[in-house]
Amino acid sequence: MGRQFPFIPLALLQALIVLTISSCSLNVVEGVIGVNWGRQTSHRLIPSMVVDLLLQNDIRHLKVFSVSDNVLEAFVGGEIAITVTLPNEGLKNINNTATAERWLQHRIRRHQNRNININTVFVGSQPFSTFYRTETYDNAVDTLKIITKALRVNGYENVVATTPHFTDVLMPGIMKPSEADFRPDLKAKMVEFVSVLNSSNAPFVMDIFPIHFVAENKWDIEFSFLDNKSNFSIKDNGHVYTNVFEFVYDSFVTAIAKAGAPNLKVMVGQIGWPTDGYPGANVANAERFFREFIPFVKSTKGTPLRPGISIDAYIHSLVDENLSRISLGAFQRHWGVYTSNGQPKYKIDFSGAHRDIYPTTAKGVVFMPKRWCVFKGDKRNLTVIENQVRRACAEADCTSLLPGGTCSQLTFEQNVSYAFNRYYQMNSQYSKNGSTCSFEDLAMVVTEDPSVGTCKFPVEILAAERAETGGLMKRNRAGERIEGFFGSSILLPLLLIVLLRLI
Ligand SMILES: *[C@@H]1O[C@H](CO)[C@@H](O)[C@H](O)[C@H]1NC(C)=O
Ligand SMILES: *[C@@H]1O[C@H](CO)[C@@H](O)[C@H](O)[C@H]1NC(C)=O
Ligand SMILES: *[C@@H]1O[C@H](CO)[C@@H](O)[C@H](O)[C@H]1NC(C)=O
Ligand SMILES: *[C@@H]1O[C@H](CO)[C@@H](O)[C@H](O)[C@H]1NC(C)=O
Ligand SMILES: *[C@@H]1O[C@H](CO)[C@@H](O)[C@H](O)[C@H]1NC(C)=O
Ligand SMILES: *[C@@H]1O[C@H](CO)[C@@H](O)[C@H](O)[C@H]1NC(C)=O
Ligand SMILES: *[C@@H]1O[C@H](CO)[C@@H](O)[C@H](O)[C@H]1NC(C)=O
Ligand SMILES: CC(=O)N[C@H]1CO[C@H](CO)[C@@H](O)[C@@H]1O
């Protein structure tokens, strides 16, 4: 206050001011496009391949759902900014300053010291959402407060802490963004969240599943796309909404304003379009959605309530996760822009320049020999077939067979072959004694690709990291994601119903 500038010629001062202003506004010119990388797959791309994939596509922002060391090590050099997540299960363990400091030291500073650029911590993930699960995590905001304070006190200047929320924290059934608010039962907690974020200048993070939101509201699916072809639009105080993204974004903006922070930064933590297992989930729609969405984010257009303000959004997700839970449906395993072996599923230009291109394929993926395991066709004992299919699909990912899936149009024989092949590939085509292509002598190995149209019978990949139970998953310590290893509890009965129906 009242301090005099040392002598600086006026012109220079003006130039400095202009420079400062323009470099500030540079920061808001383009929205950030990041991606989420989940690793619930049986054969994972090795982290250095993923780093290469991201850099090839000029993606500089990544969110990981766990904080495992071997993943982060690949990001030494700091070219990619990383968001790490403290899983919901770990929230309760961080209940005072000391535990928060230890966690930050171990999970962030230790890595930052090796030039790994971690700039955001997600404290829990959709703690109040009952979309994917039944339990909620009411203590998330307490942990967020503790971690936010620990970041400030311990000099983590470039790291922010926040918590992503799913759209089900909003009041359902609203017809206009101006009517939006947080659900009455969550309102007090959400006000607390907003206030913590407001004081630490961290963004409010929203996770959006466009086709689901549209389906819930019984709106025309066209409303999901930014290049909508329907006449459906929503008028609100002179604003016109022609797509669900702007509708949801501005609904959150409204709810946050009602919670007392009209200028709080917001960010999209997950937005994606699965390619299987949900009405409207397919490659063509996913491609169409991102074709308009990415340029929209990269522009400074903003939304009706926040015109000219750039939007940061993380695409969900980088690769399919073939061990992901499927409590809600097969779509949970089909979020990837890439299949889990690193092949792009559709055209997408991450730069937002409207180029009609496939993204770069993962380099270094090596496929096993072209050998497939198929059903010999002996249908004399259907019980045995049924049991063998059940055994195969208990471990391998058979979700594409489910109604609406890319392999749901197969014949009975092809269905059985698909299941057998999945199991055989998953076990690295192991075919010495104790063969993985026997199935009570119902199966045999062939060298001709049995794929049927768009239903691909995959071949195993070599250059992948084999998932290990003792590693990333099933740990119960703060900082580790705990997930069931196989999400087959729903799949099995479903598959059985389908098979039984055929018999
Ligand atoms: C804090 O967490 C530890 C376990 O991580 C637990 O033993 C302790 O009871 C908790 N303290 C409070 C006040 O909840
Ligand atoms: C959309 O509007 C145009 C022009 O007003 C009209 O011709 C067309 O029938 C409408 N389409 C639908 C699906 O309502
Ligand atoms: C948010 O921050 C602004 C300015 O820093 C302040 O005026 C406002 O009261 C804060 N709102 C809440 C809910 O904390
Ligand atoms: C099918 O196989 C099972 C188990 O091997 C056997 O118990 C059953 O009798 C067989 N059914 C027929 C119709 O052969
Ligand atoms: C194959 O399985 C799928 C889904 O499991 C089912 O929809 C389809 O009808 C089956 N095809 C035949 C001909 O059995
Ligand atoms: C998951 O996908 C990978 C890559 O395509 C494949 O190698 C593996 O067998 C699949 N795992 C399961 C459980 O189907
Ligand atoms: C597998 O093992 C059995 C004895 O357990 C043996 O008779 C058979 O020849 C072996 N098959 C192969 C392909 O090695
Ligand atoms: C028919 C219709 O409502 N089309 C709208 C689709 O979205 C664009 C861009 O937001 C609008 O300009 C159109 O009016």
XYZ file of C-alpha atoms and ligand atoms in Angstrom:
615
model
C 0.000 0.000 0.000
C 1.184 3.448 -0.812
C 4.505 2.077 -2.011
C 6.007 4.111 -4.819
C 7.100 2.501 -8.013
C 10.787 2.921 -8.600
C 11.443 5.173 -11.556
C 10.116 3.512 -14.675
C 9.444 5.499 -17.816
C 5.708 5.860 -18.321
C 5.750 4.234 -21.744
C 7.502 1.190 -20.357
C 4.966 1.002 -17.566
C 2.148 1.133 -20.053
C 3.776 -1.545 -22.139
C 4.138 -3.693 -19.042
C 0.489 -3.256 -18.179
C -0.600 -4.114 -21.698
C 1.656 -7.155 -21.645
C 0.330 -8.308 -18.303
C -3.248 -7.913 -19.408
C -2.736 -9.682 -22.683
C -0.847 -12.554 -21.116
C -3.653 -12.919 -18.585
C -6.252 -13.008 -21.263
C -4.106 -15.500 -23.178
C -4.824 -17.931 -20.378
C -8.510 -17.856 -21.113
C -8.270 -17.975 -24.885
C -8.673 -21.723 -25.222
C -10.266 -24.269 -23.029
C -8.203 -27.226 -21.955
C -8.968 -30.674 -23.293
C -7.674 -33.365 -20.986
C -8.414 -37.061 -20.745
C -9.125 -39.537 -17.978
C -7.187 -42.753 -17.882
C -8.680 -45.597 -15.886
C -6.793 -48.857 -15.601
C -9.409 -51.453 -14.729
C -8.311 -53.692 -17.556
C -6.801 -57.136 -17.470
C -3.982 -56.223 -19.873
C -2.972 -52.623 -19.578
C -1.050 -50.408 -21.909
C 2.242 -49.746 -20.219
C 2.486 -46.201 -18.842
C 5.251 -45.048 -21.198
C 3.059 -46.028 -24.151
C 0.298 -43.883 -22.766
C 2.657 -40.942 -22.322
C 3.665 -41.348 -25.952
C 0.036 -41.619 -27.041
C -0.876 -38.428 -25.206
C 2.068 -36.441 -26.542
C 1.468 -37.662 -30.098
C -2.057 -36.312 -29.802
C -0.886 -33.159 -28.036
C -2.901 -33.885 -24.922
C -1.267 -32.145 -21.984
C -3.706 -32.871 -19.198
C -4.411 -36.256 -17.695
C -6.463 -37.503 -14.808
C -5.637 -40.814 -13.185
C -7.916 -42.558 -10.741
C -5.188 -43.879 -8.539
C -1.805 -42.650 -7.518
C 0.342 -45.675 -8.139
C 4.055 -45.027 -8.415
C 4.752 -47.025 -11.546
C 2.223 -44.981 -13.492
C 3.450 -41.620 -12.296
C 7.090 -42.498 -12.969
C 6.362 -42.459 -16.686
C 5.450 -38.776 -16.432
C 8.833 -37.536 -15.212
C 9.644 -34.428 -17.227
C 6.426 -32.670 -16.435
C 5.123 -32.225 -19.985
C 1.750 -33.544 -18.922
C -0.152 -32.019 -16.014
C -1.674 -34.691 -13.830
C -4.738 -34.813 -11.645
C -4.597 -37.512 -9.010
C -7.550 -38.850 -7.052
C -7.895 -39.725 -3.414
C -10.515 -42.470 -3.707
C -13.722 -42.263 -1.716
C -12.620 -45.231 0.357
C -9.576 -43.271 1.490
C -11.489 -40.179 2.624
C -12.084 -41.374 6.140
C -8.402 -42.030 6.717
C -7.520 -38.404 6.199
C -9.157 -36.863 9.182
C -6.570 -34.466 10.590
C -3.714 -32.195 9.542
C -1.040 -34.777 10.196
C -2.591 -37.503 8.036
C -3.255 -34.975 5.264
C 0.340 -33.782 5.334
C 1.641 -37.315 5.200
C -0.613 -38.165 2.305
C 0.409 -35.059 0.358
C 4.081 -35.678 1.044
C 3.849 -39.280 -0.104
C 1.441 -38.872 -2.985
C 2.405 -35.466 -4.361
C 5.577 -33.826 -3.111
C 7.655 -36.959 -3.489
C 6.628 -37.056 -7.157
C 6.931 -33.323 -7.701
C 10.491 -33.549 -6.458
C 11.177 -35.839 -9.398
C 9.657 -33.372 -11.820
C 6.280 -35.004 -12.167
C 3.734 -32.280 -12.706
C 0.816 -33.000 -10.379
C -1.372 -29.911 -10.256
C -4.770 -31.078 -9.046
C -6.003 -33.423 -6.348
C -9.488 -34.823 -6.521
C -10.623 -35.497 -2.998
C -13.053 -38.318 -3.506
C -15.087 -38.758 -6.634
C -18.817 -38.078 -6.890
C -19.177 -38.687 -3.146
C -22.955 -38.149 -3.081
C -23.792 -39.895 -6.309
C -25.860 -43.038 -6.137
C -25.651 -43.563 -9.873
C -22.897 -46.161 -9.832
C -23.209 -47.379 -6.249
C -25.391 -47.269 -3.189
C -23.103 -45.864 -0.526
C -22.317 -42.150 -0.233
C -19.422 -40.398 1.448
C -20.735 -37.579 3.592
C -17.307 -36.793 5.010
C -15.870 -35.774 1.625
C -16.194 -32.070 2.328
C -14.427 -32.437 5.677
C -11.505 -34.162 3.998
C -11.494 -31.531 1.266
C -11.209 -28.821 3.929
C -8.346 -30.614 5.651
C -6.452 -31.184 2.410
C -7.090 -27.659 1.139
C -5.653 -26.255 4.332
C -2.688 -28.623 4.278
C -1.894 -27.564 0.697
C -1.893 -23.912 1.704
C 0.051 -24.303 4.936
C 2.698 -26.522 3.372
C 3.375 -24.374 0.350
C 1.893 -26.444 -2.454
C 1.371 -23.285 -4.470
C 0.567 -24.884 -7.791
C -1.755 -27.585 -6.577
C -5.492 -27.211 -6.084
C -7.875 -29.589 -4.376
C -11.456 -30.127 -5.388
C -14.108 -32.842 -5.595
C -15.982 -33.850 -8.740
C -19.766 -34.207 -8.635
C -22.117 -36.100 -10.905
C -25.243 -34.426 -12.314
C -27.403 -36.219 -9.756
C -26.455 -33.625 -7.121
C -28.772 -31.274 -9.010
C -32.520 -31.241 -8.475
C -33.980 -33.616 -11.053
C -36.578 -32.729 -13.633
C -35.854 -29.040 -14.053
C -36.903 -27.617 -17.399
C -34.707 -24.507 -17.421
C -31.185 -23.821 -16.152
C -32.500 -20.860 -14.154
C -34.607 -23.286 -12.098
C -31.537 -25.323 -11.166
C -30.372 -25.850 -7.633
C -28.638 -28.530 -5.632
C -30.910 -31.252 -4.324
C -32.547 -30.139 -1.054
C -31.122 -33.105 0.877
C -27.591 -32.214 -0.276
C -27.895 -28.471 -0.297
C -26.144 -27.810 3.024
C -23.186 -30.006 2.047
C -22.964 -28.509 -1.431
C -22.940 -24.988 0.019
C -20.001 -26.083 2.164
C -18.184 -27.441 -0.893
C -18.797 -24.273 -2.836
C -17.547 -22.151 0.018
C -14.297 -24.157 0.418
C -13.605 -23.958 -3.316
C -14.463 -20.282 -3.413
C -11.981 -19.523 -0.663
C -9.169 -21.576 -2.205
C -9.870 -20.469 -5.766
C -10.282 -24.074 -6.883
C -12.766 -25.007 -9.592
C -16.089 -26.698 -9.025
C -15.918 -29.934 -11.004
C -18.929 -31.481 -12.736
C -19.125 -34.904 -14.399
C -21.562 -35.188 -17.286
C -22.949 -38.189 -19.170
C -24.888 -36.455 -21.953
C -26.984 -39.319 -23.376
C -27.960 -40.386 -19.903
C -29.086 -36.886 -18.916
C -31.116 -36.602 -22.099
C -32.632 -40.066 -21.606
C -33.560 -39.286 -17.996
C -35.436 -36.189 -19.147
C -37.022 -38.033 -22.067
C -35.632 -35.457 -24.462
C -34.787 -36.089 -28.096
C -31.309 -37.654 -28.313
C -30.470 -34.913 -30.823
C -30.316 -32.543 -27.867
C -27.080 -34.340 -26.847
C -25.257 -33.086 -29.900
C -23.932 -29.601 -30.414
C -24.824 -29.899 -34.094
C -28.406 -30.852 -33.230
C -30.692 -31.517 -36.124
C -33.936 -31.392 -34.200
C -36.090 -28.375 -33.486
C -35.989 -29.009 -29.784
C -34.563 -26.139 -27.796
C -35.132 -24.632 -24.375
C -35.709 -20.942 -23.839
C -34.731 -19.411 -20.542
C -34.673 -15.680 -19.736
C -33.809 -14.789 -23.283
C -31.200 -17.528 -23.616
C -31.736 -20.427 -26.002
C -30.344 -23.855 -25.177
C -29.926 -26.185 -28.130
C -27.802 -28.879 -26.479
C -27.594 -30.696 -23.191
C -24.021 -29.674 -22.462
C -24.784 -25.982 -22.183
C -27.987 -26.807 -20.328
C -26.153 -28.815 -17.655
C -23.189 -26.450 -17.458
C -25.431 -23.449 -16.876
C -27.583 -25.413 -14.449
C -24.485 -25.998 -12.326
C -23.497 -22.347 -12.715
C -26.951 -21.369 -11.445
C -26.868 -23.782 -8.509
C -23.382 -22.586 -7.544
C -24.548 -18.968 -7.698
C -27.494 -19.852 -5.465
C -24.968 -21.416 -3.096
C -23.311 -18.024 -2.806
C -20.435 -18.027 -5.290
C -21.597 -16.648 -8.655
C -18.053 -16.300 -9.953
C -16.648 -19.644 -8.936
C -14.568 -21.339 -11.632
C -16.100 -24.493 -13.024
C -14.573 -27.401 -14.868
C -15.834 -30.574 -16.510
C -14.108 -33.540 -14.894
C -15.684 -36.234 -17.074
C -17.625 -36.031 -20.250
C -17.902 -38.979 -22.560
C -19.880 -41.095 -24.902
C -19.705 -44.877 -24.528
C -19.736 -46.987 -27.687
C -21.660 -50.001 -26.430
C -24.274 -51.001 -23.906
C -26.554 -47.933 -23.617
C -29.248 -46.644 -25.969
C -27.493 -44.368 -28.430
C -24.061 -45.610 -27.369
C -22.175 -46.337 -30.575
C -19.089 -45.310 -32.468
C -20.924 -43.051 -34.923
C -22.606 -41.028 -32.181
C -19.430 -40.783 -30.107
C -17.568 -39.472 -33.131
C -20.324 -36.992 -33.903
C -20.457 -35.729 -30.326
C -16.739 -35.016 -30.030
C -16.522 -33.598 -33.536
C -18.468 -30.574 -32.295
C -17.718 -30.679 -28.600
C -13.934 -30.328 -28.753
C -13.929 -27.274 -31.073
C -16.619 -25.788 -28.846
C -14.419 -26.175 -25.765
C -11.396 -24.861 -27.616
C -13.276 -21.762 -28.713
C -13.966 -18.930 -26.311
C -17.645 -19.071 -27.012
C -18.633 -20.065 -23.499
C -22.231 -20.745 -22.532
C -25.240 -18.400 -22.345
C -24.565 -17.692 -18.650
C -20.796 -17.529 -19.033
C -20.212 -16.101 -22.493
C -16.603 -15.702 -23.528
C -15.319 -17.780 -20.649
C -13.266 -20.784 -21.678
C -14.282 -24.254 -20.591
C -11.904 -26.934 -19.389
C -13.073 -30.481 -19.979
C -11.660 -33.952 -19.469
C -12.775 -36.602 -21.905
C -13.914 -39.808 -20.325
C -12.120 -41.924 -21.197
C -8.850 -42.756 -22.891
C -9.257 -46.536 -23.126
C -11.951 -49.122 -22.543
C -11.733 -50.815 -19.183
C -12.665 -54.431 -19.595
C -12.680 -55.205 -15.887
C -14.704 -52.195 -14.903
C -17.858 -52.854 -12.909
C -21.000 -53.219 -14.944
C -23.599 -52.833 -12.252
C -25.452 -50.387 -14.503
C -24.742 -51.975 -17.830
C -22.156 -52.947 -20.363
C -21.547 -49.285 -21.237
C -19.312 -49.000 -18.193
C -16.681 -51.011 -20.055
C -16.937 -49.048 -23.296
C -16.081 -45.440 -22.501
C -12.764 -45.434 -24.343
C -11.790 -43.343 -27.321
C -9.405 -46.293 -27.715
C -10.007 -49.983 -27.179
C -8.000 -51.381 -24.292
C -5.295 -52.486 -26.717
C -4.706 -48.929 -27.896
C -6.566 -48.883 -31.225
C -8.689 -45.782 -31.837
C -12.393 -46.569 -32.175
C -13.395 -43.487 -34.105
C -12.152 -40.254 -35.602
C -11.469 -37.507 -33.126
C -9.315 -34.406 -33.376
C -8.159 -33.534 -29.876
C -6.845 -30.209 -31.123
C -10.365 -29.084 -31.986
C -9.270 -28.030 -35.464
C -12.048 -30.027 -37.161
C -9.575 -32.313 -38.916
C -11.167 -35.531 -40.151
C -8.591 -37.803 -38.525
C -8.158 -40.848 -36.356
C -6.024 -40.142 -33.313
C -2.560 -41.684 -33.186
C -2.536 -45.401 -32.440
C -0.577 -46.590 -29.411
C 2.986 -47.337 -30.481
C 4.681 -50.535 -29.500
C 1.641 -52.742 -29.089
C 2.505 -56.259 -30.190
C -0.261 -58.704 -30.981
C -0.015 -62.428 -30.357
C -0.242 -64.808 -33.325
C -3.474 -64.827 -35.279
C -5.080 -67.717 -33.475
C -8.598 -67.840 -32.180
C -10.524 -70.290 -30.052
C -13.963 -71.209 -31.384
C -16.864 -73.548 -30.614
C -16.688 -76.820 -32.562
C -20.454 -76.851 -32.873
C -21.410 -79.899 -30.788
C -24.766 -78.884 -29.300
C -25.740 -82.248 -27.854
C -25.350 -81.171 -24.236
C -26.502 -77.606 -23.725
C -25.892 -77.724 -19.974
C -22.233 -78.300 -20.553
C -22.036 -75.479 -23.108
C -23.828 -73.164 -20.753
C -21.461 -73.968 -17.901
C -18.431 -73.452 -20.086
C -19.675 -70.104 -21.355
C -20.359 -69.095 -17.798
C -16.836 -70.057 -16.805
C -15.333 -68.117 -19.725
C -17.353 -64.963 -19.136
C -16.754 -64.973 -15.407
C -13.202 -63.945 -16.194
C -13.178 -62.575 -19.693
C -15.116 -59.546 -20.867
C -18.228 -60.663 -22.755
C -20.164 -57.394 -22.514
C -20.294 -56.914 -26.285
C -22.665 -59.912 -26.438
C -25.286 -58.207 -24.319
C -28.400 -56.762 -25.951
C -27.514 -53.577 -27.803
C -23.843 -54.544 -27.931
C -21.723 -54.771 -31.067
C -21.835 -58.578 -30.917
C -25.499 -58.970 -29.973
C -26.477 -60.092 -33.469
C -24.443 -63.292 -33.485
C -25.841 -66.786 -33.931
C -25.842 -69.136 -30.956
C -22.669 -70.859 -32.184
C -20.961 -67.524 -32.734
C -22.010 -66.390 -29.286
C -20.351 -69.416 -27.741
C -17.243 -68.916 -29.874
C -17.028 -65.289 -28.829
C -17.055 -66.251 -25.165
C -14.503 -69.038 -25.626
C -12.187 -66.804 -27.635
C -12.316 -64.020 -25.057
C -11.203 -66.436 -22.404
C -8.495 -67.968 -24.556
C -7.037 -64.567 -25.506
C -7.235 -63.286 -21.992
C -5.089 -66.225 -20.937
C -2.511 -65.355 -23.572
C -3.630 -68.159 -25.893
C -2.128 -70.589 -23.464
C -2.437 -73.949 -25.132
C -0.047 -76.423 -23.611
C -1.497 -79.003 -21.293
C -4.288 -77.484 -19.287
C -5.276 -75.734 -22.475
C -7.356 -72.572 -22.278
C -9.097 -73.623 -25.478
C -10.641 -76.893 -24.455
C -13.911 -76.200 -22.674
C -14.673 -79.871 -22.129
C -13.501 -80.531 -25.654
C -16.153 -78.218 -27.112
C -13.604 -75.824 -28.622
C -10.718 -75.714 -31.048
C -8.049 -73.302 -32.216
C -8.400 -71.787 -35.706
C -6.160 -69.469 -37.695
C -8.845 -67.747 -39.705
C -10.359 -64.635 -38.168
C -13.887 -65.525 -36.979
C -14.940 -61.861 -36.601
C -18.479 -61.147 -37.800
C -18.975 -57.697 -39.310
C -18.444 -55.033 -36.665
C -18.184 -57.693 -33.984
C -14.445 -58.184 -33.661
C -12.953 -61.317 -32.136
C -9.800 -59.868 -30.604
C -6.307 -61.308 -30.452
C -4.306 -60.890 -27.270
C -1.660 -58.190 -26.950
C 1.848 -58.771 -25.682
C 3.223 -55.366 -24.882
C 0.897 -54.792 -22.011
C 1.087 -54.702 -18.311
C -0.588 -57.669 -16.756
C -2.943 -56.545 -13.983
C -1.874 -57.840 -10.627
C -4.199 -58.206 -7.669
C -1.482 -57.202 -5.252
C -0.900 -53.917 -7.027
C -3.318 -51.245 -7.929
C -6.586 -52.825 -6.996
C -8.092 -54.309 -3.903
C -5.963 -52.280 -1.556
C -7.538 -50.696 1.404
C -5.111 -47.904 2.146
C -5.721 -44.231 1.594
C -4.683 -43.508 -1.903
C -5.679 -46.751 -3.513
C -8.765 -47.525 -5.481
C -10.733 -50.429 -4.234
C -12.778 -52.153 -6.833
C -14.075 -55.609 -7.357
C -11.683 -57.362 -9.655
C -14.368 -58.814 -11.843
C -17.579 -56.988 -12.473
C -19.398 -60.057 -13.624
C -22.126 -60.374 -11.019
C -24.697 -58.806 -13.340
C -23.227 -60.028 -16.572
C -23.464 -63.693 -15.712
C -27.182 -63.900 -15.005
C -27.840 -61.694 -18.029
C -25.749 -63.791 -20.337
C -27.317 -66.928 -19.017
C -30.797 -65.558 -19.595
C -29.837 -64.754 -23.143
C -28.374 -68.164 -23.736
C -31.235 -69.989 -22.087
C -33.697 -68.059 -24.162
C -32.068 -69.437 -27.261
C -32.234 -73.018 -26.173
C -9.007 -41.084 11.848
O -8.689 -42.196 11.052
C -8.090 -43.276 11.719
C -7.806 -44.370 10.706
O -7.237 -43.891 9.582
C -9.006 -43.779 12.815
O -8.335 -44.811 13.528
C -9.401 -42.647 13.729
O -10.357 -43.116 14.643
C -9.990 -41.505 12.943
N -10.269 -40.399 13.825
C -11.441 -39.770 13.818
C -11.566 -38.618 14.758
O -12.341 -40.083 13.065
C -38.505 -28.251 -37.702
O -38.844 -26.960 -38.152
C -38.990 -26.877 -39.546
C -39.179 -25.419 -39.927
O -39.881 -24.748 -38.960
C -40.159 -27.756 -39.966
O -40.321 -27.703 -41.368
C -39.887 -29.183 -39.552
O -40.988 -30.005 -39.815
C -39.578 -29.267 -38.065
N -39.118 -30.602 -37.753
C -39.566 -31.298 -36.714
C -38.969 -32.638 -36.525
O -40.399 -30.861 -35.963
C -16.739 -16.180 -2.596
O -15.671 -15.265 -2.739
C -16.089 -13.940 -2.909
C -14.874 -13.077 -3.178
O -13.720 -13.667 -2.745
C -16.852 -13.476 -1.673
O -17.322 -12.180 -1.876
C -18.030 -14.436 -1.443
O -18.676 -14.106 -0.234
C -17.553 -15.848 -1.369
N -18.704 -16.749 -1.285
C -18.747 -17.777 -0.461
C -19.975 -18.641 -0.522
O -17.864 -18.052 0.298
C -24.952 -83.188 -19.923
O -23.758 -83.196 -19.163
C -23.967 -83.247 -17.785
C -22.643 -83.077 -17.083
O -21.642 -83.776 -17.725
C -24.678 -84.529 -17.407
O -24.914 -84.550 -16.026
C -25.976 -84.574 -18.170
O -26.600 -85.833 -17.932
C -25.771 -84.420 -19.660
N -27.046 -84.297 -20.320
C -27.322 -84.926 -21.441
C -28.675 -84.665 -22.020
O -26.539 -85.674 -21.979
C -26.424 -64.296 -29.184
O -26.349 -63.603 -27.938
C -26.961 -62.341 -27.950
C -26.691 -61.638 -26.649
O -26.116 -62.445 -25.723
C -28.439 -62.463 -28.237
O -29.028 -61.183 -28.276
C -28.625 -63.151 -29.546
O -29.990 -63.381 -29.770
C -27.885 -64.467 -29.597
N -28.029 -64.985 -30.934
C -28.493 -66.193 -31.186
C -28.942 -66.457 -32.580
O -28.541 -67.065 -30.368
C -9.087 -56.801 -22.109
O -8.589 -56.197 -23.285
C -7.271 -56.598 -23.591
C -6.803 -55.808 -24.769
O -7.621 -56.015 -25.878
C -7.258 -58.065 -23.876
O -5.939 -58.439 -24.144
C -7.777 -58.822 -22.673
O -7.850 -60.177 -22.931
C -9.124 -58.302 -22.256
N -9.495 -58.863 -20.991
C -10.640 -59.468 -20.745
C -10.906 -59.825 -19.331
O -11.459 -59.726 -21.623
C -1.422 -83.648 -21.590
O -1.226 -84.444 -20.435
C -1.688 -85.791 -20.542
C -1.449 -86.493 -19.212
O -1.865 -85.691 -18.155
C -0.961 -86.517 -21.685
O -1.508 -87.797 -21.836
C -1.146 -85.711 -22.955
O -0.407 -86.284 -23.995
C -0.718 -84.277 -22.798
N -1.035 -83.513 -24.000
C -0.173 -82.664 -24.559
C -0.655 -81.952 -25.783
O 0.920 -82.439 -24.121
C -33.220 -26.831 -35.038
C -32.387 -26.219 -33.985
O -32.818 -25.869 -32.905
N -31.139 -26.119 -34.289
C -30.210 -25.484 -33.429
C -29.069 -26.422 -33.188
O -28.012 -25.771 -32.546
C -27.519 -24.665 -33.237
C -26.288 -24.190 -32.560
O -26.463 -24.064 -31.189
C -28.607 -23.608 -33.336
O -28.130 -22.497 -34.034
C -29.780 -24.177 -34.052
O -30.845 -23.294 -34.021
